[in-house]
Amino acid sequence: MPRKIRLLVVEDEPAIRSGLADVLLFHGYEVDTATEGPEGLAKALSGKFDLVLLDIMLPKMDGLEICDRIRRSDPDQPIILLTARNTDDDVVRGLALGADDYVAKPFSVAQLVLRVQAVLRRSQIGVDLATTIELGADIRIDTRNLAGTRGQEVLAFTRKEIQVLQYLHAHHARAVPREELLAKVWGYGKDLELETRTVDIHVAKLRRKIEPDPSNPKYLVTIRGAGYRLLIT
Ligand code: CA
C-alpha cells in the first residue's frame, strides 16, 4: 500500500489550524501542524511533507520568509499560502517567492481540498518539456536549473514560472487559454471556481524577466480573447 500523503499546516490561529487538520485527516491525509514561524520552517525543511499549507501572518517569522527559505533549499516543495483578505501585495510577493498557489481566508473547506489535490497533481503536464528555451537572439533559459541569461544579465525563475514557460513553449504554435494553463500547469479541473489572477500574476512576473519592454511584450504575448502565446522565433 502506498504511504499516506503528508501535509504540514503552519497556522497560528487555533480554530483554523485544528479545523484544517480535521478536514485534511478526514480526506485521508496525514497531517502535522506548527503554530509559530520557526517551528513551521524547521518542520518544512525536514523534507518529509508532500505539501505545506502556510499562513502568512505568523508569530516570530512570517510565512513569506518561510516560503523563501523553503524554496532556497527545495525548489520542488509544493506550498500553498493562506492569506487574509486585502493582502494583494503579500500574494504577489508569495507567488514571486515560489509558492504554488494561495487561498484567501475565509475559504470554503471544499475549495481548499480541491486546491490541495490540484497542487499535488500539478506535475502531470503530459507533454515533452523543453530543457532549454531560447527567445530572440539573447535570451536563453535553462529550465532544469530555473535560471537563464539575457545578454549579460542573469535571470532566476520560480518553478511555477518555468512550468508556465515550458507549457507555452510546448504549444507555441497557438494561443493557450488561461483556463488551460490552470488545468495543465496547476492541475485544476473545470469544477473549481477560481480566479485566473494566479495565471496573470505569473505572466506579469515572467514578462518583467524576459521582455525588454514588459508593457509591450514581444515574446510572451496576449492574444485577445484567446489567451497567452509564446513567440519563439
Ligand atoms: Ca495568522
Coordinates of C-alpha atoms and ligand atoms in Angstrom, one line a residue:
M1 CA 0.0 0.0 0.0
P2 CA 1.4 3.4 -0.9
R3 CA 2.2 5.6 2.1
K4 CA -0.3 8.4 3.0
I5 CA 0.3 11.8 1.7
R6 CA 1.8 14.0 4.4
L7 CA 0.7 17.6 4.8
L8 CA 2.1 20.3 7.1
V9 CA -0.3 23.1 8.3
V10 CA 1.5 26.2 9.6
E11 CA -1.1 28.4 11.2
D12 CA -1.2 30.3 14.5
E13 CA -5.0 30.6 14.9
P14 CA -6.1 27.5 16.8
A15 CA -9.5 27.3 15.3
I16 CA -8.3 27.4 11.8
R17 CA -5.4 25.1 12.5
S18 CA -7.5 22.4 14.1
G19 CA -10.3 22.8 11.6
L20 CA -7.9 22.4 8.7
A21 CA -6.2 19.4 10.3
D22 CA -9.6 17.7 10.9
V23 CA -10.7 18.2 7.3
L24 CA -7.5 17.0 5.8
L25 CA -7.4 14.0 8.1
F26 CA -10.9 13.2 7.1
H27 CA -9.8 13.3 3.4
G28 CA -7.2 10.7 4.2
Y29 CA -4.0 12.8 4.5
E30 CA -1.5 12.5 7.3
V31 CA -1.3 15.9 8.9
D32 CA 1.2 17.6 11.2
T33 CA 0.9 21.2 12.4
A34 CA 3.0 24.1 13.6
T35 CA 1.9 27.2 15.3
E36 CA 4.9 29.6 15.0
G37 CA 7.2 30.6 12.2
P38 CA 10.5 29.0 13.3
E39 CA 8.7 25.7 14.2
G40 CA 7.0 25.7 10.8
L41 CA 10.2 26.4 9.0
A42 CA 12.1 23.6 10.8
K43 CA 9.3 21.1 10.1
A44 CA 9.0 22.2 6.4
L45 CA 12.8 21.8 5.9
S46 CA 12.7 18.3 7.2
G47 CA 11.6 17.4 3.6
K48 CA 9.0 14.9 4.7
F49 CA 5.9 16.8 3.6
D50 CA 4.3 16.5 0.2
L51 CA 2.7 19.9 0.7
V52 CA 3.0 22.8 3.1
L53 CA -0.1 25.0 3.9
L54 CA 1.5 28.2 5.1
D55 CA -0.2 31.1 6.8
I56 CA 1.4 34.4 6.0
M57 CA 0.8 36.2 9.3
L58 CA 2.7 34.1 11.9
P59 CA 4.4 34.9 15.2
K60 CA 8.2 35.2 15.1
M61 CA 8.8 34.6 11.4
D62 CA 6.2 35.3 8.7
G63 CA 5.0 32.9 6.1
L64 CA 6.7 34.8 3.2
E65 CA 10.1 34.4 4.8
I66 CA 9.4 30.8 5.5
C67 CA 8.4 30.3 1.8
D68 CA 11.6 32.0 0.7
R69 CA 13.7 29.8 2.9
I70 CA 11.9 26.6 1.9
R71 CA 12.3 27.5 -1.8
R72 CA 16.0 28.1 -1.4
S73 CA 16.6 24.7 0.0
D74 CA 14.0 22.8 -2.1
P75 CA 12.7 24.2 -5.4
D76 CA 10.2 21.5 -5.7
Q77 CA 8.4 21.6 -2.3
P78 CA 4.7 22.3 -3.0
I79 CA 3.5 25.3 -1.0
I80 CA 0.0 26.9 -0.7
L81 CA -0.2 30.2 1.1
L82 CA -3.1 31.0 3.3
T83 CA -3.8 34.7 3.2
A84 CA -6.1 37.2 4.9
R85 CA -8.3 39.3 2.6
N86 CA -6.9 42.5 1.2
T87 CA -3.3 41.4 1.2
D88 CA -2.7 41.5 -2.5
D89 CA 0.9 42.6 -2.0
D90 CA 1.5 39.5 0.1
V91 CA 0.0 37.3 -2.5
V92 CA 2.1 38.8 -5.3
R93 CA 5.3 38.5 -3.1
G94 CA 4.5 35.0 -2.1
L95 CA 4.0 33.8 -5.7
A96 CA 7.2 35.6 -6.7
L97 CA 9.0 33.7 -3.9
G98 CA 7.8 30.5 -5.5
A99 CA 4.6 29.5 -3.7
D100 CA 2.5 27.3 -6.0
D101 CA -0.8 29.0 -5.1
Y102 CA -2.7 30.8 -2.4
V103 CA -6.1 30.5 -0.8
A104 CA -7.7 33.7 0.7
K105 CA -9.4 33.5 4.1
P106 CA -12.1 32.9 4.7
F107 CA -12.1 29.9 2.4
S108 CA -14.5 27.1 2.0
V109 CA -13.3 23.7 3.0
A110 CA -14.3 22.1 -0.3
Q111 CA -12.3 24.7 -2.3
L112 CA -9.3 24.2 -0.1
V113 CA -9.3 20.5 -0.5
L114 CA -9.6 20.8 -4.3
R115 CA -6.6 23.2 -4.3
V116 CA -4.6 20.8 -2.3
Q117 CA -5.5 17.9 -4.6
A118 CA -4.7 20.1 -7.6
V119 CA -1.3 21.2 -6.4
L120 CA -0.4 17.6 -5.5
R121 CA -1.3 16.6 -9.1
R122 CA 0.5 19.5 -10.6
S123 CA 3.4 17.7 -12.2
Q124 CA 1.1 15.9 -14.7
I125 CA 1.7 18.3 -17.5
G126 CA 1.7 15.5 -20.1
V127 CA 3.9 16.9 -22.8
D128 CA 7.6 16.8 -23.6
L129 CA 9.1 19.8 -21.8
A130 CA 12.0 21.7 -23.1
T131 CA 15.2 21.8 -21.0
T132 CA 16.4 24.9 -22.9
I133 CA 14.2 27.7 -24.1
E134 CA 15.6 30.4 -26.4
L135 CA 13.8 33.6 -27.1
G136 CA 15.1 36.1 -29.7
A137 CA 18.8 36.4 -30.1
D138 CA 19.8 36.9 -26.5
I139 CA 17.6 35.0 -24.0
R140 CA 18.5 31.5 -23.1
I141 CA 16.7 29.7 -20.3
D142 CA 17.8 26.5 -18.6
T143 CA 14.6 25.1 -17.2
R144 CA 16.2 22.4 -15.1
N145 CA 18.1 25.0 -13.1
L146 CA 15.3 27.6 -13.0
A147 CA 17.9 30.0 -14.5
G148 CA 18.6 31.9 -17.6
T149 CA 20.6 34.8 -19.2
R150 CA 19.5 37.8 -21.2
G151 CA 22.7 39.0 -22.8
Q152 CA 25.0 39.6 -19.8
E153 CA 22.1 39.7 -17.3
V154 CA 21.4 36.6 -15.1
L155 CA 17.7 35.6 -14.7
A156 CA 16.2 33.5 -11.9
F157 CA 12.8 31.9 -12.2
T158 CA 10.4 30.2 -9.8
R159 CA 9.5 26.6 -10.6
K160 CA 5.9 27.7 -11.5
E161 CA 7.2 30.4 -13.8
I162 CA 9.3 27.8 -15.6
Q163 CA 6.3 25.4 -15.8
V164 CA 4.3 28.1 -17.4
L165 CA 7.0 28.9 -19.9
Q166 CA 7.5 25.2 -20.7
Y167 CA 3.8 24.7 -21.3
L168 CA 3.6 27.7 -23.6
H169 CA 6.8 26.6 -25.4
A170 CA 5.4 23.1 -26.0
H171 CA 2.3 24.7 -27.5
H172 CA 3.9 27.7 -29.1
A173 CA 2.0 27.3 -32.4
R174 CA -1.1 28.6 -30.8
A175 CA -2.5 30.8 -28.0
V176 CA -3.1 28.9 -24.7
P177 CA -6.2 30.0 -22.8
R178 CA -5.8 30.8 -19.1
E179 CA -8.1 28.0 -18.2
E180 CA -5.9 25.5 -20.0
L181 CA -2.8 26.8 -18.1
L182 CA -4.8 26.4 -14.8
A183 CA -5.7 22.9 -15.8
K184 CA -2.4 21.7 -17.1
V185 CA 0.2 23.7 -15.1
W186 CA -1.7 24.0 -11.9
G187 CA -3.8 20.8 -12.2
Y188 CA -7.1 22.5 -11.7
G189 CA -10.2 21.0 -13.1
K190 CA -13.1 22.8 -14.5
D191 CA -15.1 22.1 -11.4
L192 CA -13.1 24.6 -9.5
E193 CA -14.3 28.1 -9.3
L194 CA -11.3 30.3 -9.2
E195 CA -9.8 33.5 -10.2
T196 CA -7.4 33.4 -13.1
R197 CA -5.3 36.0 -11.4
T198 CA -2.8 33.4 -10.4
V199 CA -2.0 32.9 -14.1
D200 CA -1.9 36.6 -14.8
I201 CA 0.5 37.3 -11.8
H202 CA 2.9 34.6 -13.1
V203 CA 2.7 36.0 -16.6
A204 CA 3.4 39.5 -15.4
K205 CA 6.4 38.3 -13.4
L206 CA 7.7 36.4 -16.4
R207 CA 7.4 39.5 -18.6
R208 CA 9.4 41.6 -16.2
K209 CA 12.2 39.0 -16.6
I210 CA 12.2 38.2 -20.3
E211 CA 10.7 41.2 -22.0
P212 CA 12.8 44.2 -23.0
D213 CA 9.6 46.3 -22.5
P214 CA 7.2 44.4 -20.2
S215 CA 4.3 46.7 -21.1
N216 CA 4.7 45.9 -24.8
P217 CA 5.6 42.2 -24.9
K218 CA 7.2 40.7 -27.9
Y219 CA 7.8 37.1 -26.6
L220 CA 5.0 36.3 -24.2
V221 CA 2.1 38.0 -25.9
T222 CA -1.6 38.2 -25.1
I223 CA -3.9 37.1 -27.9
R224 CA -7.1 38.9 -27.4
G225 CA -9.9 36.6 -26.4
A226 CA -7.7 33.5 -26.8
G227 CA -5.0 33.5 -24.1
Y228 CA -1.3 33.7 -24.0
R229 CA 1.2 32.7 -26.7
L230 CA 5.0 32.4 -26.6
L231 CA 6.6 33.6 -29.8
I232 CA 9.9 31.8 -30.1
T233 CA 11.3 32.9 -33.4
Ligands
CA1 CA -2.1 34.0 11.3

